[in-house]
Amino acid sequence: MSRNIYIDNMPQEKALQLFLDELHACGWFDRTAEYVPVRETLHRITAEPIIARRSSPHYVASAMDGVAVRSVMTVGATEGNPVNIMAGDYLEVDTGDYVPKEYDAVIMIEDINFFPDHIQIIKAAVPWQHIRSIGEDMVEGDMILPSLRAIGPYELAALITAGVDSVPVIKKPLVAIIPTGTELVDSAQIQMAPGDIVESNSYMLMGLASLWGANCLRHDIVIDDREMIRQAVLNVKEQADLIVICSGSSAGREDYTASIVKELGKIIVHGVAVRPGKPAILGIIDQKPVIGVPGYPISAGLIFNLFAKPIFYRKTCVPVPDDATMTGTISKKLPSPMGVDEYVNVNVASINDKMIAYPLNRGAGLSSILVKSDGTVHIERGQEGLEAGSGCSISLYHTGRDIQNSLITLGSHDMSIDFLIDILYRDYGIRLVSTNVGSMGGIMALRRKETHFAGIHLLDEKGGYNVSYLQKYLPDENYLLVNLVKRHQGLVVFPGNPLNIKGIKDLVRSEVRYINRQKGAGTRILLDHLLKKEGISPTAINGYNREEYTHLAVAAAVKNDACDTGLAIFASAKAMGLDFIPVDVERYDLCILTDIIPEQQLEGLLKVIRSDEFKERVNRFGGYETDLTGQIIHRQDG
């Protein structure tokens, strides 16, 4: 079978409009109702007017605690001239009690004096005072709710009061999601064969669809076989209102989605000018929409948001909710192709009352980015990108309150930061956002006042840590240098150390594949210091220029046989079940800019660092020493 390698580059707004027009033409948006028991209708949308089946109240009821009387018997009653009514001529009632027809008024208990055989009225009653008439709240036959009304808690209570037992509501669309790919597995086993990929996109898309008011059906994983994928579509198309085919939307040799949609129905769009997510497919089969999403998680999520979300809301007759947005500035230059709408995930924090957006990795295959992200910045088609410091609009995933109560740390990676993140939020409600840019990257961020604090572990020529670098690069800033931990650095190797690596000198062996940290990382500076001490040239190391950005990434590369060793902290080796060859113990400090961190947040941060719980969790993990933890190593006040 020949491949169709042509993919359009259609603007997203045009693609969406074409999709909407086709769905309107085939009647997909026609209103469909289903009857649901009234107690299950919360947050549903009424499909037609709802009529009261009984009046409320359905009897004449007292509106007060007091006595029911015939008003004529109270004429002339005042405090100075009270009227006595004998037992048998009145009825004691509480609020909501039935008032028999022989009485036409209720007198509040405050206006009555009680005696054994009579009551004394000190204020005359007027006919029907403090009496609720039948249907005062609602009358049988009244319209309780109009069509297309959202049923909230108050509406639900009114429907139950009105005797409604089932409600015609807009039917939720059923989305069928078909994950495809020979490499995909459902297994949650920790150990996986090389090339296996856990299928998770379908669960992400089902979660989004549920938030938008749809029901979901997940098909079993289908391998990259055209006939099997075609059959899966046929299996779900009768019951589904929308079909989503996960991956296979591009034009590779095993990308069958476009040809299947074309065979069974009609392709409206193949290829949208967005990044990430260009090879998206929009089509129709049997008068039902079909969306082919790319396989990378960020691409899949973006395409689903752009094209499934608006049709779900229109199908259920609910306006698409506006995204929460805020205005901020971008922390670094973001180039972008002019011909596409690009969506970049960002973290956001407030520094000196200015919202700063920190771009995250733009790799479309990194599902963790979606978890870490606070929102997206949209670089519109026709722009060449954003310059550092320029204004931007941020569509938020989190509330503005969360953003306002955030701290940002840009600097060297350490696993103990995760403990800070956990305890700070749990005990103080402070949200800590951490981005790994290396120790030097952290110092430069401090210099630009783009971070509240930075983790650094920079060794100088005299064997000291951090202070000399801060004096050089932050001569005029006010800061605290606080020790977080001392940590053990060493060579991470596969269990059993099959290559018998004993130290830095073994890195020059031709069979040893090394993986390095990025330029500016304290670990790389340590390596260079050790190489210089041993008289070893970096060019003699196989993999010196191959870089990762975290200790865990180095350890993961060793574990998965992408390399044989790398310099990292003991904690990363332990986390991956690897062996560890100690090389050095270094001081890992936090440099905190005291002028820009709010006092309350600084106090909370220091309390957590000095807490017994933080130290205990760090020590339990292993590879750390906490004898200096929380101590101020250096202070600079202007």
XYZ file of C-alpha atoms in Angstrom:
638
model
C 0.000 0.000 0.000
C 1.390 3.422 -0.936
C 1.765 6.098 1.669
C 0.058 9.454 1.539
C 2.864 11.730 2.644
C 0.948 14.953 2.030
C -0.157 16.708 5.186
C -1.905 20.071 5.115
C -0.822 23.107 7.078
C -4.279 24.529 7.697
C -4.742 27.353 10.249
C -6.410 26.003 13.386
C -9.377 28.378 13.300
C -10.155 27.422 9.683
C -9.822 23.724 10.494
C -12.203 24.042 13.441
C -14.759 25.986 11.410
C -14.720 23.398 8.623
C -15.190 20.678 11.224
C -18.110 22.500 12.864
C -19.759 23.215 9.508
C -19.590 19.565 8.456
C -20.999 18.386 11.790
C -23.848 20.881 11.579
C -24.603 19.751 8.028
C -24.873 16.109 9.052
C -27.055 16.896 12.082
C -24.561 15.830 14.738
C -25.401 18.806 16.907
C -29.145 18.081 16.858
C -30.405 17.945 20.415
C -30.803 14.436 21.881
C -32.525 13.864 25.215
C -32.432 11.074 27.763
C -34.490 10.670 30.931
C -32.484 10.502 34.151
C -33.713 9.980 37.736
C -33.984 13.382 39.338
C -31.419 12.640 42.047
C -28.817 11.895 39.346
C -29.232 15.128 37.396
C -26.745 17.376 39.177
C -24.744 19.361 36.572
C -26.848 18.030 33.701
C -28.614 20.288 31.170
C -32.389 20.234 30.754
C -33.510 19.167 27.290
C -37.001 20.695 27.611
C -39.009 22.729 30.130
C -39.593 20.978 33.462
C -43.093 21.312 34.905
C -44.013 21.003 38.594
C -46.058 17.874 39.339
C -47.295 19.127 42.699
C -47.737 22.427 44.505
C -45.490 23.522 47.324
C -46.749 23.748 49.906
C -49.614 21.460 48.953
C -51.617 22.443 52.063
C -52.310 25.612 54.049
C -49.309 25.867 56.361
C -48.182 27.946 59.285
C -45.283 30.285 58.518
C -44.465 30.801 62.218
C -44.381 29.106 65.607
C -47.513 30.288 67.453
C -51.245 29.665 67.511
C -53.843 29.461 64.757
C -56.949 31.527 65.433
C -59.964 33.058 63.791
C -58.808 36.616 63.169
C -62.218 38.032 64.012
C -61.755 36.945 67.624
C -58.647 39.161 68.011
C -60.136 42.467 66.938
C -59.114 45.317 69.232
C -56.346 43.411 71.019
C -53.487 45.585 72.316
C -51.007 45.400 75.145
C -53.237 47.688 77.170
C -56.394 45.902 76.161
C -55.569 42.206 75.678
C -58.118 39.739 74.297
C -58.625 36.352 75.904
C -59.311 33.285 73.785
C -60.410 30.158 75.567
C -59.022 26.675 75.023
C -60.738 24.990 72.078
C -60.923 28.225 70.086
C -57.267 28.168 69.056
C -54.658 25.610 67.911
C -50.969 25.623 68.802
C -48.844 25.225 65.646
C -45.169 25.117 64.681
C -43.661 26.417 61.470
C -44.818 24.229 58.575
C -47.756 22.678 60.435
C -51.096 22.218 58.704
C -53.632 24.953 59.549
C -57.216 23.595 59.520
C -59.779 25.489 57.499
C -61.606 26.907 60.553
C -58.618 29.178 61.262
C -57.538 32.081 59.093
C -54.541 33.538 60.927
C -51.461 32.588 62.922
C -50.222 34.734 65.798
C -46.517 34.596 66.629
C -45.677 33.091 69.981
C -44.042 36.387 70.987
C -47.441 38.137 70.876
C -49.203 35.636 73.186
C -49.435 35.124 76.943
C -50.304 31.554 77.907
C -52.562 30.574 80.814
C -53.838 27.116 81.848
C -57.267 27.511 80.264
C -56.816 30.348 77.799
C -54.381 32.552 75.922
C -54.116 36.286 76.010
C -53.636 38.120 72.694
C -51.827 41.461 72.898
C -51.883 42.259 69.176
C -54.779 41.908 66.775
C -54.401 39.522 63.830
C -55.351 40.278 60.237
C -56.830 37.573 57.992
C -54.232 35.132 56.565
C -51.292 36.588 58.426
C -48.366 34.182 58.834
C -50.129 31.549 56.747
C -48.589 30.054 53.638
C -51.163 29.404 50.986
C -51.166 26.344 48.725
C -48.611 26.834 45.946
C -46.951 29.850 47.568
C -43.559 28.403 46.505
C -44.658 26.686 43.291
C -47.950 25.597 41.800
C -48.604 22.314 40.057
C -48.214 23.025 36.345
C -45.673 25.834 36.830
C -42.493 25.684 34.761
C -39.705 25.026 37.249
C -36.827 25.129 34.776
C -36.666 26.143 31.103
C -34.828 24.226 28.411
C -31.042 24.241 28.409
C -30.748 25.138 32.068
C -27.881 23.701 34.090
C -29.120 21.786 37.126
C -27.214 22.909 40.193
C -27.856 22.115 43.869
C -30.695 24.680 44.153
C -32.365 23.498 40.967
C -32.080 19.894 42.114
C -33.830 20.704 45.398
C -36.611 22.565 43.554
C -37.205 19.618 41.219
C -37.488 17.193 44.112
C -39.841 19.565 45.947
C -41.978 19.815 42.803
C -42.475 16.037 42.701
C -40.406 15.495 39.553
C -39.065 11.950 39.483
C -37.193 11.878 36.173
C -35.826 14.691 34.067
C -35.223 14.954 30.303
C -31.623 16.104 29.995
C -29.232 16.566 27.097
C -27.662 13.203 26.401
C -23.961 13.054 27.119
C -21.956 12.169 24.005
C -20.101 8.862 24.162
C -16.508 9.102 22.985
C -14.756 5.900 21.946
C -10.981 6.056 22.166
C -8.893 3.551 20.233
C -5.195 3.409 21.233
C -3.026 2.018 18.444
C 0.605 0.978 18.261
C 2.521 -2.288 18.273
C 4.891 -0.809 20.837
C 2.115 -0.012 23.326
C 1.468 -2.086 26.440
C -1.172 -1.899 29.147
C 1.060 -3.436 31.766
C 1.972 -1.410 34.807
C 5.008 -3.610 35.440
C 8.143 -1.713 36.387
C 10.376 -3.870 34.180
C 9.621 -3.427 30.487
C 11.314 -4.627 27.325
C 13.266 -2.053 25.282
C 10.894 -0.379 22.853
C 7.763 -1.003 24.948
C 5.719 2.099 25.759
C 2.993 2.205 28.393
C -0.263 3.367 26.849
C -1.540 6.319 28.881
C -2.797 8.832 26.309
C -6.245 7.235 26.199
C -6.680 7.753 29.943
C -5.616 11.385 29.652
C -8.124 11.970 26.850
C -10.897 10.154 28.722
C -10.222 12.353 31.740
C -10.503 15.489 29.619
C -13.668 14.230 27.916
C -15.252 13.521 31.306
C -14.461 17.049 32.460
C -16.182 18.368 29.348
C -19.386 16.391 29.881
C -18.870 13.206 27.861
C -19.011 9.512 28.664
C -16.071 7.398 27.597
C -15.335 3.996 26.113
C -11.769 2.734 25.768
C -11.034 0.081 23.175
C -8.263 -2.411 23.803
C -4.879 -1.519 22.322
C -4.706 -2.317 18.611
C -1.369 -3.160 17.001
C -0.180 -1.366 13.865
C -2.224 -3.477 11.485
C -4.488 -1.647 9.073
C -7.255 -4.224 9.017
C -7.296 -4.566 12.804
C -7.502 -0.797 13.283
C -10.249 -0.622 10.657
C -12.171 -3.351 12.464
C -11.788 -1.529 15.781
C -13.398 1.547 14.225
C -16.252 -0.580 12.903
C -16.670 -2.177 16.342
C -17.248 1.135 18.136
C -18.910 3.329 15.540
C -22.482 2.191 16.195
C -22.474 3.037 19.897
C -20.043 5.965 19.894
C -20.923 9.584 19.134
C -17.276 10.481 18.557
C -14.326 8.279 17.644
C -10.768 9.161 18.618
C -7.876 7.209 17.157
C -4.726 7.657 19.182
C -1.556 7.910 17.072
C -1.175 6.816 13.487
C -2.245 10.275 12.307
C 1.027 11.143 10.599
C 2.293 9.788 7.274
C 4.714 7.061 8.300
C 4.613 3.543 6.935
C 2.476 2.349 9.869
C 0.220 5.389 10.077
C -3.119 4.092 8.825
C -5.643 6.466 10.371
C -6.041 8.780 7.389
C -6.601 5.966 4.875
C -9.131 4.245 7.165
C -11.119 7.428 7.727
C -11.035 8.128 3.994
C -12.250 4.610 3.205
C -15.066 4.553 5.764
C -16.082 8.168 5.564
C -14.584 11.543 4.780
C -11.442 13.424 5.724
C -12.074 17.094 6.389
C -8.612 18.122 7.562
C -5.278 16.318 7.680
C -2.624 18.580 9.106
C -3.121 21.700 11.200
C -0.703 24.611 11.534
C -0.135 24.142 15.249
C 2.910 23.110 17.213
C 2.991 20.532 18.649
C 0.324 18.433 16.936
C 0.527 19.237 13.229
C -0.458 15.786 11.842
C -3.969 15.851 13.303
C -6.908 14.341 11.421
C -10.504 15.582 11.454
C -13.053 13.482 9.655
C -16.566 12.027 9.611
C -17.707 8.401 9.516
C -21.451 7.627 9.448
C -22.338 11.223 10.309
C -20.085 11.062 13.378
C -16.864 12.985 14.018
C -13.529 11.211 14.009
C -10.362 12.774 15.415
C -6.936 11.294 14.816
C -4.470 12.580 17.397
C -0.669 12.291 17.311
C 1.025 9.803 19.604
C 3.061 12.213 21.707
C 1.195 13.143 24.927
C 1.518 16.920 24.668
C 0.457 16.840 21.002
C -2.474 14.534 21.757
C -3.669 16.709 24.632
C -3.387 19.915 22.609
C -5.263 18.585 19.570
C -7.987 17.152 21.811
C -8.347 20.520 23.553
C -8.478 22.446 20.289
C -10.985 20.264 18.433
C -12.821 17.880 20.795
C -13.533 20.361 23.590
C -15.548 22.854 21.515
C -17.695 20.178 19.863
C -18.419 18.439 23.184
C -19.672 21.670 24.701
C -21.734 22.546 21.640
C -23.193 19.042 21.575
C -24.302 19.353 25.207
C -25.612 22.922 24.679
C -23.169 24.467 27.141
C -21.014 27.517 26.335
C -17.318 26.701 26.228
C -15.943 28.077 29.506
C -13.357 30.787 29.193
C -9.852 29.767 30.177
C -8.431 31.504 33.221
C -5.756 33.846 31.907
C -3.249 36.316 33.227
C -0.719 38.668 31.736
C 2.966 38.075 32.401
C 6.433 38.369 30.947
C 8.439 35.570 29.395
C 11.685 34.732 31.181
C 13.755 33.830 28.136
C 13.702 34.163 24.378
C 11.259 31.833 22.661
C 11.815 31.547 18.902
C 8.912 30.080 16.948
C 8.161 29.268 13.292
C 6.060 32.036 11.751
C 3.660 29.704 9.968
C 2.183 27.928 12.995
C 0.310 28.633 16.206
C 2.620 27.320 18.909
C 1.573 26.443 22.443
C 4.386 26.381 24.997
C 3.907 24.971 28.494
C 5.176 27.253 31.241
C 5.584 27.568 34.970
C 4.442 30.851 36.481
C 5.503 32.668 39.635
C 5.152 36.166 41.037
C 8.392 38.046 41.654
C 8.217 41.637 42.870
C 4.520 41.697 41.907
C 5.389 40.746 38.332
C 4.163 37.478 36.831
C 6.964 35.649 35.081
C 6.413 32.702 32.743
C 9.187 30.109 32.614
C 9.065 27.966 29.441
C 9.296 24.230 29.990
C 10.847 21.679 27.674
C 9.089 21.784 24.321
C 9.394 18.049 23.678
C 5.946 16.806 22.664
C 6.626 13.356 24.096
C 7.197 14.459 27.685
C 4.012 13.694 29.589
C 5.563 14.937 32.857
C 5.573 18.455 31.378
C 1.760 18.429 31.474
C 1.902 17.636 35.196
C 4.497 20.305 35.978
C 2.974 23.005 33.795
C 0.988 25.931 35.206
C -0.414 26.819 31.801
C 0.464 27.637 28.225
C 1.660 30.632 26.279
C 0.206 30.890 22.793
C 2.626 32.239 20.178
C 0.302 33.201 17.386
C 0.900 32.412 13.754
C 2.891 35.185 12.088
C 5.061 35.873 15.118
C 8.709 34.866 15.070
C 8.532 34.178 18.781
C 8.874 36.137 21.998
C 11.862 38.073 23.244
C 13.001 37.665 26.832
C 11.083 40.114 29.020
C 8.285 40.660 26.514
C 4.658 40.500 27.544
C 2.584 37.380 27.050
C -0.878 36.048 27.839
C -0.898 32.863 29.901
C -3.785 30.382 29.851
C -3.729 28.885 33.324
C -4.260 25.353 34.540
C -4.072 26.497 38.181
C -5.884 29.242 40.050
C -4.425 32.712 40.353
C -4.290 32.174 44.118
C -1.984 29.172 43.676
C 0.241 31.191 41.371
C 0.426 34.129 43.794
C 1.488 31.816 46.616
C 4.290 30.195 44.631
C 8.035 30.160 44.987
C 10.279 29.464 42.021
C 13.671 27.812 42.239
C 15.905 27.636 39.192
C 19.230 25.954 39.644
C 20.936 22.636 40.178
C 18.868 19.506 40.509
C 18.657 17.596 43.767
C 16.126 15.020 44.886
C 15.800 16.602 48.328
C 14.016 19.519 46.638
C 11.090 17.116 46.213
C 10.827 16.849 50.003
C 10.721 20.647 50.243
C 7.959 20.762 47.630
C 5.879 18.236 49.541
C 6.249 19.652 53.059
C 5.998 23.322 52.051
C 2.668 22.800 50.329
C 1.254 20.450 52.947
C 2.145 22.553 56.002
C 2.229 26.115 54.669
C 0.236 26.105 51.444
C 3.318 27.375 49.625
C 3.689 25.957 46.139
C 7.318 25.436 45.134
C 8.082 25.243 41.419
C 11.466 23.769 40.572
C 13.225 23.907 37.211
C 16.641 22.395 36.594
C 19.017 24.706 34.788
C 22.296 23.825 36.528
C 24.187 25.747 39.183
C 25.491 28.453 36.857
C 22.086 28.760 35.250
C 20.682 29.297 38.728
C 23.186 32.045 39.513
C 22.358 33.807 36.236
C 18.644 33.561 37.087
C 19.393 35.104 40.502
C 21.319 37.860 38.788
C 18.313 38.613 36.556
C 15.966 38.335 39.556
C 13.993 35.591 37.837
C 14.048 33.161 40.747
C 13.471 33.393 44.483
C 16.327 31.024 45.194
C 18.699 28.644 43.454
C 20.309 25.355 44.392
C 24.057 25.474 43.725
C 27.095 23.274 44.326
C 29.975 25.005 42.567
C 33.489 23.958 43.492
C 36.168 26.624 43.099
C 39.897 26.215 42.525
C 40.627 26.482 46.253
C 38.257 23.640 47.095
C 35.505 25.872 48.478
C 31.867 25.813 47.488
C 29.600 28.534 46.099
C 30.684 31.679 48.001
C 33.339 32.807 45.528
C 30.893 32.435 42.635
C 28.253 34.497 44.401
C 30.753 37.221 45.238
C 31.750 37.336 41.587
C 28.307 37.263 39.963
C 26.085 38.815 42.671
C 28.302 41.534 44.174
C 25.434 43.941 44.880
C 22.604 41.582 45.802
C 21.230 40.817 49.244
C 21.061 37.092 49.841
C 21.307 34.231 52.279
C 23.376 31.178 51.443
C 21.756 28.333 53.382
C 23.000 24.763 53.377
C 20.391 22.266 52.315
C 22.450 19.072 52.415
C 25.868 17.642 51.937
C 25.665 14.916 49.359
C 27.732 12.076 48.045
C 28.765 12.327 44.396
C 30.103 9.335 42.538
C 29.990 7.156 39.473
C 26.701 5.362 38.915
C 27.137 1.890 37.387
C 24.995 -1.105 36.527
C 24.431 -3.590 39.379
C 27.485 -5.763 39.854
C 29.666 -3.189 38.078
C 30.249 -5.435 35.025
C 33.000 -3.199 33.607
C 34.821 -3.056 36.950
C 34.884 0.740 37.004
C 36.759 1.938 40.089
C 37.161 5.647 39.608
C 37.649 8.642 37.342
C 40.704 7.137 35.641
C 38.559 4.338 34.183
C 36.511 6.820 32.134
C 39.237 6.905 29.464
C 38.805 3.206 28.695
C 37.444 2.844 25.146
C 34.696 0.394 26.125
C 33.278 2.701 28.803
C 30.382 4.847 27.590
C 30.015 7.960 29.733
C 27.076 10.358 30.031
C 27.748 13.896 31.257
C 25.754 16.710 32.817
C 25.070 19.906 30.921
C 27.489 22.831 30.800
C 27.160 24.988 33.906
C 26.012 22.112 36.089
C 27.933 21.806 39.357
C 28.400 18.082 38.715
C 30.091 18.844 35.412
C 32.327 21.425 37.070
C 33.244 18.789 39.657
C 34.068 16.312 36.883
C 36.258 18.861 35.110
C 38.037 19.566 38.411
C 38.687 15.856 38.946
C 39.852 15.349 35.346
C 42.268 18.228 35.660
C 43.549 16.815 38.938
C 44.186 13.462 37.232
C 45.636 15.069 34.086
C 42.886 13.609 31.867
C 41.675 15.426 28.748
C 37.879 15.543 28.289
C 38.370 14.474 24.679
C 39.655 11.127 25.927
C 36.234 10.252 27.401
C 33.680 8.495 25.217
C 30.487 10.508 25.832
C 31.893 13.645 27.475
C 29.738 15.798 25.163
C 26.610 13.710 25.664
C 24.456 15.569 28.201
C 21.568 15.044 30.592
C 19.948 17.635 32.858
C 19.322 15.776 36.113
C 20.941 13.163 38.309
C 17.960 10.873 37.841
C 18.243 11.165 34.067
C 21.892 10.082 34.287
C 20.958 7.126 36.471
C 18.073 6.182 34.167
C 20.432 6.179 31.194
C 22.740 3.751 33.013
C 19.860 1.538 34.108
C 18.496 1.266 30.583
C 21.923 0.560 29.013
C 22.132 3.869 27.186
C 25.551 4.306 28.787
C 27.820 2.561 31.275
C 28.391 5.271 33.850
C 27.885 8.883 34.761
C 28.673 11.182 37.666
C 25.615 11.670 39.892
C 24.516 11.687 43.506
C 24.059 8.506 45.532
C 20.321 9.132 45.910
C 19.794 8.789 42.154
C 21.666 5.479 42.089
C 19.549 4.193 44.978
C 16.338 5.311 43.292
C 17.253 3.291 40.184
C 18.637 0.251 41.984
C 22.188 0.844 40.712
C 25.637 0.518 42.234
C 27.592 3.569 43.305
C 31.331 4.332 43.417
C 31.951 7.285 45.785
C 34.061 10.125 44.455
C 33.426 13.179 46.645
C 31.179 14.767 49.283
C 29.979 18.201 48.248
C 27.986 21.012 49.819
C 24.649 21.735 48.175
C 23.379 25.168 49.206
C 20.410 27.385 48.490
C 21.090 31.010 47.585
C 17.981 32.982 48.555
C 17.393 36.553 47.354
C 16.020 38.223 50.483
C 14.797 41.330 48.622
C 12.314 39.473 46.453
C 11.110 36.536 48.541
C 8.114 37.442 50.731
C 9.003 37.353 54.412
C 6.284 34.834 55.307
C 7.405 32.463 52.565
C 11.065 32.798 53.579
C 10.122 31.957 57.142
C 8.184 28.893 55.997
C 11.032 27.735 53.753
C 13.630 27.979 56.508
C 11.357 26.210 59.000
C 10.917 23.294 56.621
C 14.646 23.035 55.878
C 15.440 23.003 59.601
C 12.638 20.630 60.513
C 13.289 17.189 61.903
C 10.959 15.715 59.294
C 12.954 17.106 56.353
C 16.248 15.868 57.807
C 14.782 12.469 58.625
C 13.413 12.013 55.098
C 16.725 13.057 53.554
C 18.758 10.741 55.767
C 16.381 7.852 55.211
C 16.856 8.202 51.476
C 20.612 7.831 51.797
C 23.664 9.484 50.315
C 23.198 12.717 52.263
C 24.627 14.326 55.383
C 22.592 16.875 57.337
C 25.017 18.201 59.943
C 24.969 21.630 58.208
C 21.351 21.538 57.027
C 19.602 24.849 57.664
C 22.750 26.715 58.694
C 23.463 30.104 57.131
C 26.795 29.639 55.352
C 27.073 33.212 54.131
C 24.978 36.362 54.294
C 25.288 39.468 52.157
C 23.400 42.622 53.066
C 23.682 45.735 50.980
